[in-house]
mmCIF file of C-alpha atoms and ligand atoms in Angstrom:
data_model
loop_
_atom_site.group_PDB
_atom_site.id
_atom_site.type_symbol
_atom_site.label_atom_id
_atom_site.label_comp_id
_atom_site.label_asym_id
_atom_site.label_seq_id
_atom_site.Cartn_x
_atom_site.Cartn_y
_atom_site.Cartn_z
ATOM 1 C CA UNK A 1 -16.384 14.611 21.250
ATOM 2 C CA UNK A 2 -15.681 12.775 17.556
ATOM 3 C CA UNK A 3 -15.564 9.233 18.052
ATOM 4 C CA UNK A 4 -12.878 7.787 19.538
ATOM 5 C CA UNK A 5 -11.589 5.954 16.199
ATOM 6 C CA UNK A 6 -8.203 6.902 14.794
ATOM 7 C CA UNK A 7 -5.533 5.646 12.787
ATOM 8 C CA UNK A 8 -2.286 7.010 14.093
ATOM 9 C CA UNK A 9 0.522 6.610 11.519
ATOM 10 C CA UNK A 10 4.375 6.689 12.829
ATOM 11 C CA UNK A 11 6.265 8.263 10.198
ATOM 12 C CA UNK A 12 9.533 6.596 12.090
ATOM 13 C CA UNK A 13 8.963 3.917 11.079
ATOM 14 C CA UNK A 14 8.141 4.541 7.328
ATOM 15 C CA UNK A 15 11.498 6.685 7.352
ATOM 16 C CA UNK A 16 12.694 2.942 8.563
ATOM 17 C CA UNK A 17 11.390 0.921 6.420
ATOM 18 C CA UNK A 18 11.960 2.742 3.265
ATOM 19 C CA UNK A 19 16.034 2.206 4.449
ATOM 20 C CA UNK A 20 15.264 -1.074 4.472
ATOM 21 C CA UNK A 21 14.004 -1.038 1.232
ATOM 22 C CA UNK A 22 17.251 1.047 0.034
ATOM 23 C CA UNK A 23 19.227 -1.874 1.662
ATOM 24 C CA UNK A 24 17.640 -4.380 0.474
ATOM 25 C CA UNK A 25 18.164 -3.418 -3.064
ATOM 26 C CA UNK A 26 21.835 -1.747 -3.050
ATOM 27 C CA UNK A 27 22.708 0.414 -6.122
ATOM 28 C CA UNK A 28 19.118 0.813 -7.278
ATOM 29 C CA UNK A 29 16.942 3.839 -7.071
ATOM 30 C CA UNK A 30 13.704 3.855 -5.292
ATOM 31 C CA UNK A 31 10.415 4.682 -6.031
ATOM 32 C CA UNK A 32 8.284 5.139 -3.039
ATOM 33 C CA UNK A 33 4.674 3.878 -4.089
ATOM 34 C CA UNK A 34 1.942 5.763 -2.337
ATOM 35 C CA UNK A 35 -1.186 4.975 -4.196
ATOM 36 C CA UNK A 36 -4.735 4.780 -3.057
ATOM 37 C CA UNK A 37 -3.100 7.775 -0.336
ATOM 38 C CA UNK A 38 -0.397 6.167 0.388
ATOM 39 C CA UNK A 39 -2.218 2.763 0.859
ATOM 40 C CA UNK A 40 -4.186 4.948 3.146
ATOM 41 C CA UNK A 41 -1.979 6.728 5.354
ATOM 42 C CA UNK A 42 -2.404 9.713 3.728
ATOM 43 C CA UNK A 43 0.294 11.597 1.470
ATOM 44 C CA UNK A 44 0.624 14.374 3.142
ATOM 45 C CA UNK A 45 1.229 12.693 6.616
ATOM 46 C CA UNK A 46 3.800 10.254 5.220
ATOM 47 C CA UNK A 47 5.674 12.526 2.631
ATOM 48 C CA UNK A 48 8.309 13.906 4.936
ATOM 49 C CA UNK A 49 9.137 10.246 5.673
ATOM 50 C CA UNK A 50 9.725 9.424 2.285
ATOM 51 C CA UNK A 51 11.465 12.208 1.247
ATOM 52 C CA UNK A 52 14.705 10.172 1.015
ATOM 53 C CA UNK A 53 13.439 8.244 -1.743
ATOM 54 C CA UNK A 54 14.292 8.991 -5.684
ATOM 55 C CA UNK A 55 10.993 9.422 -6.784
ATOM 56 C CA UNK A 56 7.287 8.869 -5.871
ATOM 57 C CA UNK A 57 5.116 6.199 -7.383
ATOM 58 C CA UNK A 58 0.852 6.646 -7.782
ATOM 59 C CA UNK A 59 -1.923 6.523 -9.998
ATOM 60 C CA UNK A 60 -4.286 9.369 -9.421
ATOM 61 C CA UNK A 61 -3.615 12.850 -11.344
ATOM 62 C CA UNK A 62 -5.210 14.878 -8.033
ATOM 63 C CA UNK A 63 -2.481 12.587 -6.184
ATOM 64 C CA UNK A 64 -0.082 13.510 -7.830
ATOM 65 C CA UNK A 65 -0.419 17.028 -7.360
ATOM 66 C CA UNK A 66 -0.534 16.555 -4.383
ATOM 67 C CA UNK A 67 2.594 15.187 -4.175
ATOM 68 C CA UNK A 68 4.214 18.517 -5.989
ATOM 69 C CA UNK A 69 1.903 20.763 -3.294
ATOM 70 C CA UNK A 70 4.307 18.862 -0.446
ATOM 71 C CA UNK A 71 7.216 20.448 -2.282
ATOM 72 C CA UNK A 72 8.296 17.670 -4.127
ATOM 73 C CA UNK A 73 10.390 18.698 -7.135
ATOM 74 C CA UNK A 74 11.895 14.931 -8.005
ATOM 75 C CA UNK A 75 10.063 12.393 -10.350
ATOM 76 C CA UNK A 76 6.496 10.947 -9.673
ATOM 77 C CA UNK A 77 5.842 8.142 -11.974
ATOM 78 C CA UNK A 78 2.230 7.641 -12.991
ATOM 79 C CA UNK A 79 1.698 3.867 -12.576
ATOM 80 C CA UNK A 80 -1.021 3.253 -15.301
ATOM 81 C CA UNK A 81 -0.324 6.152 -17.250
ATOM 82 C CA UNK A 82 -2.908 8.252 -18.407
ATOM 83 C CA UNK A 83 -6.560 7.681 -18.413
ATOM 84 C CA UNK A 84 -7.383 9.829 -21.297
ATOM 85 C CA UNK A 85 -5.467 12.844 -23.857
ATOM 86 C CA UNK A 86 -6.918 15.423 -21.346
ATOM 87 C CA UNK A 87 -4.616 14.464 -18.649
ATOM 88 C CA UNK A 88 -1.530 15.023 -20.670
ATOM 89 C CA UNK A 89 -2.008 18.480 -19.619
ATOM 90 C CA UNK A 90 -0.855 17.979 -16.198
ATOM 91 C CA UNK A 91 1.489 15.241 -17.061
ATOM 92 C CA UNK A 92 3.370 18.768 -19.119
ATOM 93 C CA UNK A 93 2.185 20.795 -16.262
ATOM 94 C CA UNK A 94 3.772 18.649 -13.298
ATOM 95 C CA UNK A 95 6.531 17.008 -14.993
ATOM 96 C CA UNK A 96 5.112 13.661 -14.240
ATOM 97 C CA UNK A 97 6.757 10.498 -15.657
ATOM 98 C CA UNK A 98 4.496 8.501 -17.285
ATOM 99 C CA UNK A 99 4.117 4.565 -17.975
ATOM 100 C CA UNK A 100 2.733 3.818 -21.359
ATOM 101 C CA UNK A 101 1.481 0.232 -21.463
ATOM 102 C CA UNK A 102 -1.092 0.061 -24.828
ATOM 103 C CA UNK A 103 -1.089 1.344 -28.818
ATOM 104 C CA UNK A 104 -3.772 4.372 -27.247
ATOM 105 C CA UNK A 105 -1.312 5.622 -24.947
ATOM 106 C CA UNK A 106 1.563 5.562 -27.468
ATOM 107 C CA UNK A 107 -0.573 7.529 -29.917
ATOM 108 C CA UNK A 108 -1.623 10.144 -27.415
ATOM 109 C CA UNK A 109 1.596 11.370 -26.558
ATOM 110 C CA UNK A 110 2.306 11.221 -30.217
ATOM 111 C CA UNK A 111 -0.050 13.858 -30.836
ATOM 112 C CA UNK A 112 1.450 15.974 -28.448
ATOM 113 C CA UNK A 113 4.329 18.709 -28.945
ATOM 114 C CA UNK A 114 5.458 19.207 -25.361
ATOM 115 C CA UNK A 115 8.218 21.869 -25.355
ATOM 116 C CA UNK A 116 10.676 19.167 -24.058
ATOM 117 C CA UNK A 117 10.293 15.303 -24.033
ATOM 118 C CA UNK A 118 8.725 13.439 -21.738
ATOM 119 C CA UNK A 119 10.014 10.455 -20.234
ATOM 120 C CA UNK A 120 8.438 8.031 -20.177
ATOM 121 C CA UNK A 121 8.135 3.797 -18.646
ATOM 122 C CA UNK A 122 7.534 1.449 -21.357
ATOM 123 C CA UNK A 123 5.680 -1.171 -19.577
ATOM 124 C CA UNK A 124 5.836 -5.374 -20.801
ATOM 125 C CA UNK A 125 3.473 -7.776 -19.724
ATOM 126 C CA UNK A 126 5.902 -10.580 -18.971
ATOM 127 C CA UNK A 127 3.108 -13.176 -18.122
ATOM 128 C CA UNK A 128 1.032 -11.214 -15.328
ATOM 129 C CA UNK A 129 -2.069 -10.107 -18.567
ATOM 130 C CA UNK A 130 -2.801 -7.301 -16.856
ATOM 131 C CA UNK A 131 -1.819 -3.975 -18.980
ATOM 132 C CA UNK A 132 1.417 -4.116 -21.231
ATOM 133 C CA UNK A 133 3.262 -4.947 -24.874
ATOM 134 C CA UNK A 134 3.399 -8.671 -25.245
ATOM 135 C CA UNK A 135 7.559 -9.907 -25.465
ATOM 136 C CA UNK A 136 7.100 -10.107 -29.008
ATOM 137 C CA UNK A 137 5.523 -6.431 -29.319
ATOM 138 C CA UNK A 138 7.607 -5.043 -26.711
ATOM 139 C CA UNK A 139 10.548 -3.940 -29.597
ATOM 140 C CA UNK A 140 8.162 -2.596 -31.978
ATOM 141 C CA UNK A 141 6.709 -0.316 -29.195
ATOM 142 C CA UNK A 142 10.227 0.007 -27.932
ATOM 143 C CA UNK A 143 11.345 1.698 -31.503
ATOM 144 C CA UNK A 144 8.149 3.863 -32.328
ATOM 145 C CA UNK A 145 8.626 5.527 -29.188
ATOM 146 C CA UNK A 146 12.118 6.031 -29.687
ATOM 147 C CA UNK A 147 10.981 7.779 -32.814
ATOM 148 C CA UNK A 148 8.417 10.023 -31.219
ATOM 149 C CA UNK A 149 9.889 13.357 -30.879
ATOM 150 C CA UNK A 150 7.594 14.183 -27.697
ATOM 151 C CA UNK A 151 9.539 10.913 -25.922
ATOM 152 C CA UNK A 152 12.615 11.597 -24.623
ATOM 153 C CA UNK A 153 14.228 9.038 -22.107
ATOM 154 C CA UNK A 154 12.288 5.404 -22.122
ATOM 155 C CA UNK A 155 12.908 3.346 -18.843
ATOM 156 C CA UNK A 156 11.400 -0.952 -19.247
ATOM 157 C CA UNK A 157 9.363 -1.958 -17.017
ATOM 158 C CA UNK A 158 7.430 -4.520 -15.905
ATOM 159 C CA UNK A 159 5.430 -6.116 -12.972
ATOM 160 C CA UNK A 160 5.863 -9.280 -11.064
ATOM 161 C CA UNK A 161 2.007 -11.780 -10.638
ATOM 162 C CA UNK A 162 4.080 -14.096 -7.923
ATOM 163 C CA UNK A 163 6.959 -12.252 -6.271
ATOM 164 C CA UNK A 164 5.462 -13.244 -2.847
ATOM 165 C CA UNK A 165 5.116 -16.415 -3.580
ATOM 166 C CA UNK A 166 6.523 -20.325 -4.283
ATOM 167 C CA UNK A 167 6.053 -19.256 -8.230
ATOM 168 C CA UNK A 168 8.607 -16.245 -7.783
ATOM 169 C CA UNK A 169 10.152 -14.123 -10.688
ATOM 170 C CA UNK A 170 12.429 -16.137 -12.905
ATOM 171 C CA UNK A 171 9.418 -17.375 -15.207
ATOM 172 C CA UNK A 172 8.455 -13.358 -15.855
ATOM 173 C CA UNK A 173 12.185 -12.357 -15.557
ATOM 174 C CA UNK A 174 13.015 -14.362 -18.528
ATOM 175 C CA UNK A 175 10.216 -13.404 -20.568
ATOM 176 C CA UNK A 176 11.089 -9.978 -19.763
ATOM 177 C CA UNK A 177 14.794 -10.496 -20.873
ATOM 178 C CA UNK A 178 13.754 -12.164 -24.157
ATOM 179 C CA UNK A 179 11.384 -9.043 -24.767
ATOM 180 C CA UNK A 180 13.852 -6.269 -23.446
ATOM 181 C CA UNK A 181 17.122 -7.865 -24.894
ATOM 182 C CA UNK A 182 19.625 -5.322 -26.387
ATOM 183 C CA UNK A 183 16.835 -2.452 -25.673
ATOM 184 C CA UNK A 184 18.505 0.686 -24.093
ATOM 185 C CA UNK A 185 17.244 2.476 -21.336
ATOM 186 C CA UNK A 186 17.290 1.807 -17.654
ATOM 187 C CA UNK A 187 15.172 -1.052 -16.145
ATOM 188 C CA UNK A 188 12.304 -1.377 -13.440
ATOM 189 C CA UNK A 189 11.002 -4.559 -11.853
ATOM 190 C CA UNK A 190 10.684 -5.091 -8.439
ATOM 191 C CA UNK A 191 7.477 -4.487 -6.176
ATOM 192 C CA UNK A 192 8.240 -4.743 -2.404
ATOM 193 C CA UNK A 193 8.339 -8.729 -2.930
ATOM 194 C CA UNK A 194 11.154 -8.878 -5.436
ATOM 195 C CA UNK A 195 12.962 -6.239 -3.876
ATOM 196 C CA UNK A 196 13.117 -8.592 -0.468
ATOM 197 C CA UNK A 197 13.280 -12.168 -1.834
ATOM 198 C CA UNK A 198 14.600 -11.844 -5.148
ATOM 199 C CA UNK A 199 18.073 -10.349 -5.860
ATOM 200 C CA UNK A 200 17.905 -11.478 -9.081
ATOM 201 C CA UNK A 201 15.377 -9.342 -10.334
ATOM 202 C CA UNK A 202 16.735 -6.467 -8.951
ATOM 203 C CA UNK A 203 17.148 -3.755 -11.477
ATOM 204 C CA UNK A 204 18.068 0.174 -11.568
ATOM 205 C CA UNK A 205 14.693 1.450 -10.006
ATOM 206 C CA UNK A 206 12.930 -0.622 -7.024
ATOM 207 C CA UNK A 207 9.144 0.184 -6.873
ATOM 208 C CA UNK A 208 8.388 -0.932 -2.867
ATOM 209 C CA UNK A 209 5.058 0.255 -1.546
ATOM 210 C CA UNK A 210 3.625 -2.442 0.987
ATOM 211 C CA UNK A 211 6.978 -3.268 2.606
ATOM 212 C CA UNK A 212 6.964 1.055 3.327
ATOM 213 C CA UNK A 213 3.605 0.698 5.433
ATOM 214 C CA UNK A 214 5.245 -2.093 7.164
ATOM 215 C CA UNK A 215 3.290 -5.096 6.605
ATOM 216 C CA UNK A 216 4.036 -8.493 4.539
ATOM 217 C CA UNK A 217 3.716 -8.574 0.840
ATOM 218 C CA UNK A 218 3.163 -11.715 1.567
ATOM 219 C CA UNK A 219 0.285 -11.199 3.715
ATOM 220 C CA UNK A 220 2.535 -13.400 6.352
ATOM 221 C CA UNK A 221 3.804 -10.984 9.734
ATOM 222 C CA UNK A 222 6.242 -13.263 10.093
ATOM 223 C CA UNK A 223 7.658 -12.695 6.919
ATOM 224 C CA UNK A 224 8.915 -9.698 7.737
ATOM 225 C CA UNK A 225 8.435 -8.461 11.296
ATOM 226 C CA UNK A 226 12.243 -9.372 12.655
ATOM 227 C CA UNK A 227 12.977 -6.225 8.899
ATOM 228 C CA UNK A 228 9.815 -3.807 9.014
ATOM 229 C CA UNK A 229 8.058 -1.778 11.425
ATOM 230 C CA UNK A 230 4.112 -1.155 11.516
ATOM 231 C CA UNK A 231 3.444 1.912 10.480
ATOM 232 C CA UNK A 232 -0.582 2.210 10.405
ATOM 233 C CA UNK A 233 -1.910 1.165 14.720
ATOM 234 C CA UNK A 234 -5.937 1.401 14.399
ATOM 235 C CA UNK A 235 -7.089 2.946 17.731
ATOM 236 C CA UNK A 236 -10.569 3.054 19.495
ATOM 237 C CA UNK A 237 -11.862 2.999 22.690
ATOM 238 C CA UNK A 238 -14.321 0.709 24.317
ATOM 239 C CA UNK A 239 -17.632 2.672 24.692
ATOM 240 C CA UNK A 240 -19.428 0.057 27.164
ATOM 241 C CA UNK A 241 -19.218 -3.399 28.449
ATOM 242 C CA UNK A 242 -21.607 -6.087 29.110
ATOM 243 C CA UNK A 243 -22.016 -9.057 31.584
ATOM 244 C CA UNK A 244 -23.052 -12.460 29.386
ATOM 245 C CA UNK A 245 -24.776 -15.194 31.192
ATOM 246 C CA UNK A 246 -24.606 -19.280 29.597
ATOM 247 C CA UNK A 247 -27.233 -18.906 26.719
ATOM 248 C CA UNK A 248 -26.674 -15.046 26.213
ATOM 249 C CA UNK A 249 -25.809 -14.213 22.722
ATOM 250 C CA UNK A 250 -24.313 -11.230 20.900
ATOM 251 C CA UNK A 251 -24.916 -8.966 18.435
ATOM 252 C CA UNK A 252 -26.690 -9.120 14.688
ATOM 253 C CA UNK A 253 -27.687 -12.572 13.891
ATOM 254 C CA UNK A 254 -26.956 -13.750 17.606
ATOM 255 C CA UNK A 255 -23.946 -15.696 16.356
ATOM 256 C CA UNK A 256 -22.241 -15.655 19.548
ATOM 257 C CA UNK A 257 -23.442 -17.527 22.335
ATOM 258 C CA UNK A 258 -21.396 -17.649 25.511
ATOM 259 C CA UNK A 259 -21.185 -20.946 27.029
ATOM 260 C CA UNK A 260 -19.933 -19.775 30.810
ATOM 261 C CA UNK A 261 -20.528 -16.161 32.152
ATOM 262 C CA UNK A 262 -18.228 -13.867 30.843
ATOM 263 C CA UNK A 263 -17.413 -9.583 30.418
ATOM 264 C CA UNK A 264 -17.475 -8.354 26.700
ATOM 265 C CA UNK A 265 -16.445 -4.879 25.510
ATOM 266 C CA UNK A 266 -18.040 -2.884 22.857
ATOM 267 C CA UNK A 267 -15.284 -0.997 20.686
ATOM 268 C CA UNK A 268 -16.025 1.990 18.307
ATOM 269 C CA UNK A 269 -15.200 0.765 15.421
ATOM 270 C CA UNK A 270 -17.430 -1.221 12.556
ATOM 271 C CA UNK A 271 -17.574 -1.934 8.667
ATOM 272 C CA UNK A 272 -18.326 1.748 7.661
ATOM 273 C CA UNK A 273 -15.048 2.481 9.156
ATOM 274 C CA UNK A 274 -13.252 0.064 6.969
ATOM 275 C CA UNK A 275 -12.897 -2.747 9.299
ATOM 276 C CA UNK A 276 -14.011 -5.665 8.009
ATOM 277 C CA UNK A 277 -17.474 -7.450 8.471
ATOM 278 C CA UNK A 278 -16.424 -10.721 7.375
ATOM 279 C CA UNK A 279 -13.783 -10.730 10.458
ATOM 280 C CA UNK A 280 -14.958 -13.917 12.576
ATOM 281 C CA UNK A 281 -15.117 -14.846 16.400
ATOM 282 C CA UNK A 282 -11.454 -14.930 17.210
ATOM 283 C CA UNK A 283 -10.168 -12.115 14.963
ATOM 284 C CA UNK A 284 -7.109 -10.935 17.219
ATOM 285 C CA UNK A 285 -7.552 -7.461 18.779
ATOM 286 C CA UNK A 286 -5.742 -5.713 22.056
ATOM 287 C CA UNK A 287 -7.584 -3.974 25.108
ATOM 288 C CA UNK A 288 -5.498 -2.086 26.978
ATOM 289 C CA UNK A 289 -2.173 -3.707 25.031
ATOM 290 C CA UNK A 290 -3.890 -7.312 25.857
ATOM 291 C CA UNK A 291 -4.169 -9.569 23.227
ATOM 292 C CA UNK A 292 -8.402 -10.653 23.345
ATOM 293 C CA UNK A 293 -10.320 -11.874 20.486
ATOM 294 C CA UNK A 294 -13.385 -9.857 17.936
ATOM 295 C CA UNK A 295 -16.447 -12.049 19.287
ATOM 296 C CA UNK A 296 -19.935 -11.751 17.323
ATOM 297 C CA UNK A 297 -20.919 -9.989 14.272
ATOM 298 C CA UNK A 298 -19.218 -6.840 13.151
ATOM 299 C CA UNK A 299 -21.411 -3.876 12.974
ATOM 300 C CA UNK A 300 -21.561 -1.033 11.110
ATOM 301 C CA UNK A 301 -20.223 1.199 13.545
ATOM 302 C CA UNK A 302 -19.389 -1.031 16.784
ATOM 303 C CA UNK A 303 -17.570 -4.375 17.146
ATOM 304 C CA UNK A 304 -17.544 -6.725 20.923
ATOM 305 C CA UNK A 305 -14.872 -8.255 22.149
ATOM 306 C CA UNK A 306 -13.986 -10.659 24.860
ATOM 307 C CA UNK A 307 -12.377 -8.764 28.110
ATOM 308 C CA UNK A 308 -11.401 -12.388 29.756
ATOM 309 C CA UNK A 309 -8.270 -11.853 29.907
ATOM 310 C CA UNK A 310 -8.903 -8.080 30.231
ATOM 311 C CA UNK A 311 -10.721 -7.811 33.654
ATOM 312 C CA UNK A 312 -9.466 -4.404 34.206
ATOM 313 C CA UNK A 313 -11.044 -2.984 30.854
ATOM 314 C CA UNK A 314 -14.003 -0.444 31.279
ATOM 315 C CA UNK A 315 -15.526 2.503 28.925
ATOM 316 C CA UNK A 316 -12.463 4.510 27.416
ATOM 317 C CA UNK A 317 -10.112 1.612 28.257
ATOM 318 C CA UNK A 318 -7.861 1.575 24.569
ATOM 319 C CA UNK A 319 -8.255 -0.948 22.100
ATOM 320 C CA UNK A 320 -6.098 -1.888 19.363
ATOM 321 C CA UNK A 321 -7.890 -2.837 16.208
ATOM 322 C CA UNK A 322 -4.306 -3.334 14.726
ATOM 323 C CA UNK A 323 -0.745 -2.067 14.531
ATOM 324 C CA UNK A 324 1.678 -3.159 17.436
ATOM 325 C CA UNK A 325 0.437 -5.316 19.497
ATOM 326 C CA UNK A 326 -1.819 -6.823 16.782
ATOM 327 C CA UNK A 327 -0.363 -6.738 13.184
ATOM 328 C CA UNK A 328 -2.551 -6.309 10.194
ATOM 329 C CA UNK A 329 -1.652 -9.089 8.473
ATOM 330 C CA UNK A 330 -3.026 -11.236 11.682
ATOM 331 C CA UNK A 331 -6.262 -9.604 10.968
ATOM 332 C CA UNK A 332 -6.305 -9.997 7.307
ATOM 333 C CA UNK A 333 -5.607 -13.488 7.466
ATOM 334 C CA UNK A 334 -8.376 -13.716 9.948
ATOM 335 C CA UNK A 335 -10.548 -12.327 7.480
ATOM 336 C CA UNK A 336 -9.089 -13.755 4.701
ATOM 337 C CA UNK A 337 -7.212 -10.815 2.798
ATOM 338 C CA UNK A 338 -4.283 -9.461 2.890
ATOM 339 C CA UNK A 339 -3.529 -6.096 4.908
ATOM 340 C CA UNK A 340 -2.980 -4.191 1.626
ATOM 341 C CA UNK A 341 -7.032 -4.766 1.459
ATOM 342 C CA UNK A 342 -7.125 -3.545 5.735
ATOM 343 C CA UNK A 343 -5.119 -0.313 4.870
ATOM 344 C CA UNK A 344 -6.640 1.140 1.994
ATOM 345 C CA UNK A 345 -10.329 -0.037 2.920
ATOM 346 C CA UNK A 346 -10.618 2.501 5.829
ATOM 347 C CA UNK A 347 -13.148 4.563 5.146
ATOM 348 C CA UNK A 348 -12.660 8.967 5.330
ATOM 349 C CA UNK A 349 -14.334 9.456 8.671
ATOM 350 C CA UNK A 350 -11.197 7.502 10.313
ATOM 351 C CA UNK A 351 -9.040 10.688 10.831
ATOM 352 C CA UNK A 352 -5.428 9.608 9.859
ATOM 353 C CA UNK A 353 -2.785 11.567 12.447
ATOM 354 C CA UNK A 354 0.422 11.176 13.101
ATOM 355 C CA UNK A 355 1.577 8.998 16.407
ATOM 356 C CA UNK A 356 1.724 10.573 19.022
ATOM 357 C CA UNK A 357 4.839 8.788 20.474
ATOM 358 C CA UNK A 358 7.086 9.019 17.257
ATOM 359 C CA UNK A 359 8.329 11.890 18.517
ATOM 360 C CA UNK A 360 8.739 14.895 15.796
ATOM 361 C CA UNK A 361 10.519 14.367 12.301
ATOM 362 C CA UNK A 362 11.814 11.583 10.893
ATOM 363 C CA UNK A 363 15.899 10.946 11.403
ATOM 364 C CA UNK A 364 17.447 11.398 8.028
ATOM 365 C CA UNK A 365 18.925 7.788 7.005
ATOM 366 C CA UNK A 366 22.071 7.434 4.951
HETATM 367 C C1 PLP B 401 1.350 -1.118 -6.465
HETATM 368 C C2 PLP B 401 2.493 -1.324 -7.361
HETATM 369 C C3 PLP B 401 3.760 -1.573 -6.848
HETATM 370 C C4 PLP B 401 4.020 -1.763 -5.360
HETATM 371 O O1 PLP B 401 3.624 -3.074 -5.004
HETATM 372 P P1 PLP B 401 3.841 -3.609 -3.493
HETATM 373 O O2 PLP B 401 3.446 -5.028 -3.568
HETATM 374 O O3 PLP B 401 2.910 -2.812 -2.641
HETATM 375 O O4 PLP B 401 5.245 -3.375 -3.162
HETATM 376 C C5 PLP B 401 4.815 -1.663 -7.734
HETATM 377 N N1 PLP B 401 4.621 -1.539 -9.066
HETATM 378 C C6 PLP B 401 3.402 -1.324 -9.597
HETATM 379 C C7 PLP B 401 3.246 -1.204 -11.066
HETATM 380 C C8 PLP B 401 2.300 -1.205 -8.777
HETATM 381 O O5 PLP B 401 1.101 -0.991 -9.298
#
């Protein structure tokens, strides 16, 4: 038997949320972002949830071939562009679209004679000092790519530091204006933040990716749980219990101690599976679709929980590290992150497969 550790992903409710995202920003074209494996779902599970989207947003060359191995023949948009003048190659090769955000980048493609242009996202730094052309170098990079003859359409872009928060856009959006203004070509601003809280920054292509996987940009659930659906539950099984006495203590460091007697559980699941050490007594879990608490240290490769309210719960009882009955963002807040961090820290030996209960492919959404 492999451990009893899974992530079960429901592509239902990725097929849902990306027509939320659609809604959410009417008229504009959607890039589904599925970096980092789809924030750690795994491409090749979610794909056929996403295939209503316009195009498909990532980093990683190898990810993006994967993306054209699914049978994708649309536009993938490489986020950061490319690493070095040896990846060009498969930028030609794939028919990737590319985001050029420094001088280096610009004179790579330069050098290049692809048989047709390439198109390609001109990225600003509107305030965020990340990668990007400064406002006031934005037109000069603006015209020497229109004058490259290996550049053929140029889309503006550029990324928002505080969408998902009291800051928001307008700051950035106006920089980005006073940069962009009178440049032609379409536009693209809006991570899954903008594209839910601020209209105004809406612009031809929508780049969602957290708001896909179904958690809170904001790293709030309540944000968004009455619009979004979890799509990532976290699944173990307890593998043995234990009966604590007053004065007992639990686990590395004995930073438990229980005060009255009390059951505990011992899940299969610890740090080298992704979930996270730092998570203190009182992290929210679910035993048998019970709502208990993470008591003690996380280890690497078992965590303990509290089966008060739980008396039922024995070995092979199901436990929810998160998902429905416990969202991520609960537990990242616990821990002090966000559940971006949750769903793309989980390590390989989690197998990612699809749930069970979603019941065969994704409707099609209009
Ligand atoms: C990751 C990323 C996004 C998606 O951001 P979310 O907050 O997950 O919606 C959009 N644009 C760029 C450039 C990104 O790197």
């Amino acid at each position: 038997m492999p451990r009893p550790i899974h992530a079960f992903v429901d592509t239902q409710a990725i097929a849902h949320n990306l027509a939320v995202a659609r809604r959410s920003a009417p008229g504009s074209k959607v890039w589904a972002v599925v970096k980092a494996n789809a924030y750690g779902h795994d491409i090749d599970l979610v794909y056929p949830a996403l295939r209503q989207a316009d195009g498909f947003a990532l980093l990683d060359l190898d990810e993006a071939v994967r993306v054209r191995e699914c049978g994708w023949r649309g536009p993938i948009l490489l986020l950061e562009g490319v690493f070095a003048a040896s990846d060009l190659d498969i930028v030609v090769r794939h028919g990737l679209t590319q985001v050029i955000h420094c001088d280096e980048q610009l004179a790579m493609v330069e050098a290049l004679r692809p048989a047709a242009p390439l198109p390609v996202y001109l990225k600003m730094n509107s305030g965020m000092n990340r990668v990007g052309f400064r406002p006031d170098a934005y037109r000069a990079a603006w015209q020497r790519a229109r004058a490259c003859a290996s550049i053929g359409e140029i889309t503006l872009m550029t990324h928002f530091a505080d969408a998902d928060g009291p800051i928001g856009t307008s700051r950035q959006l106006a920089e980005f204006e006073r940069g962009a203004d009178g440049l032609a070509g379409a536009r693209s601003l809006s991570n899954s933040a903008a594209t839910l809280w601020h209209a105004a920054a809406r612009s031809d292509w929508v780049r969602p990716g957290i708001m896909l996987y179904g958690a809170s940009p904001s790293g709030k659930a309540a944000d968004t749980a009455a619009l979004l659906r979890p799509a990532m539950s976290l699944r173990s099984e307890l593998i043995g219990t234990q009966q604590l006495q007053p004065g007992d203590t639990v686990g590395y460091g004995s930073t438990f101690v229980a005060d009255r007697p009390m059951r505990i559980g011992v899940v299969a699941c610890g740090y080298a599976d992704g979930y996270p050490r730092v998570a203190p007594t009182g992290t929210p879990i679910a035993v048998d679709g019970v709502r208990t608490r993470v008591i003690g240290r996380v280890s690497m490769d078992m965590l303990t929980v509290d089966l008060t309210p739980c008396p039922g719960a024995g070995v092979a009882t199901p436990v929810e590290l998160w998902g429905r009955h416990v969202a991520i963002d609960e537990v990242a807040q616990a821990c002090g992150t966000v559940g971006y961090e949750l769903m793309t820290a989980l390590t390989p030996r989690v197998g990612r497969q699809r749930e069970p209960a979603d019941g065969g492919s994704p409707p099609t959404q209009g």
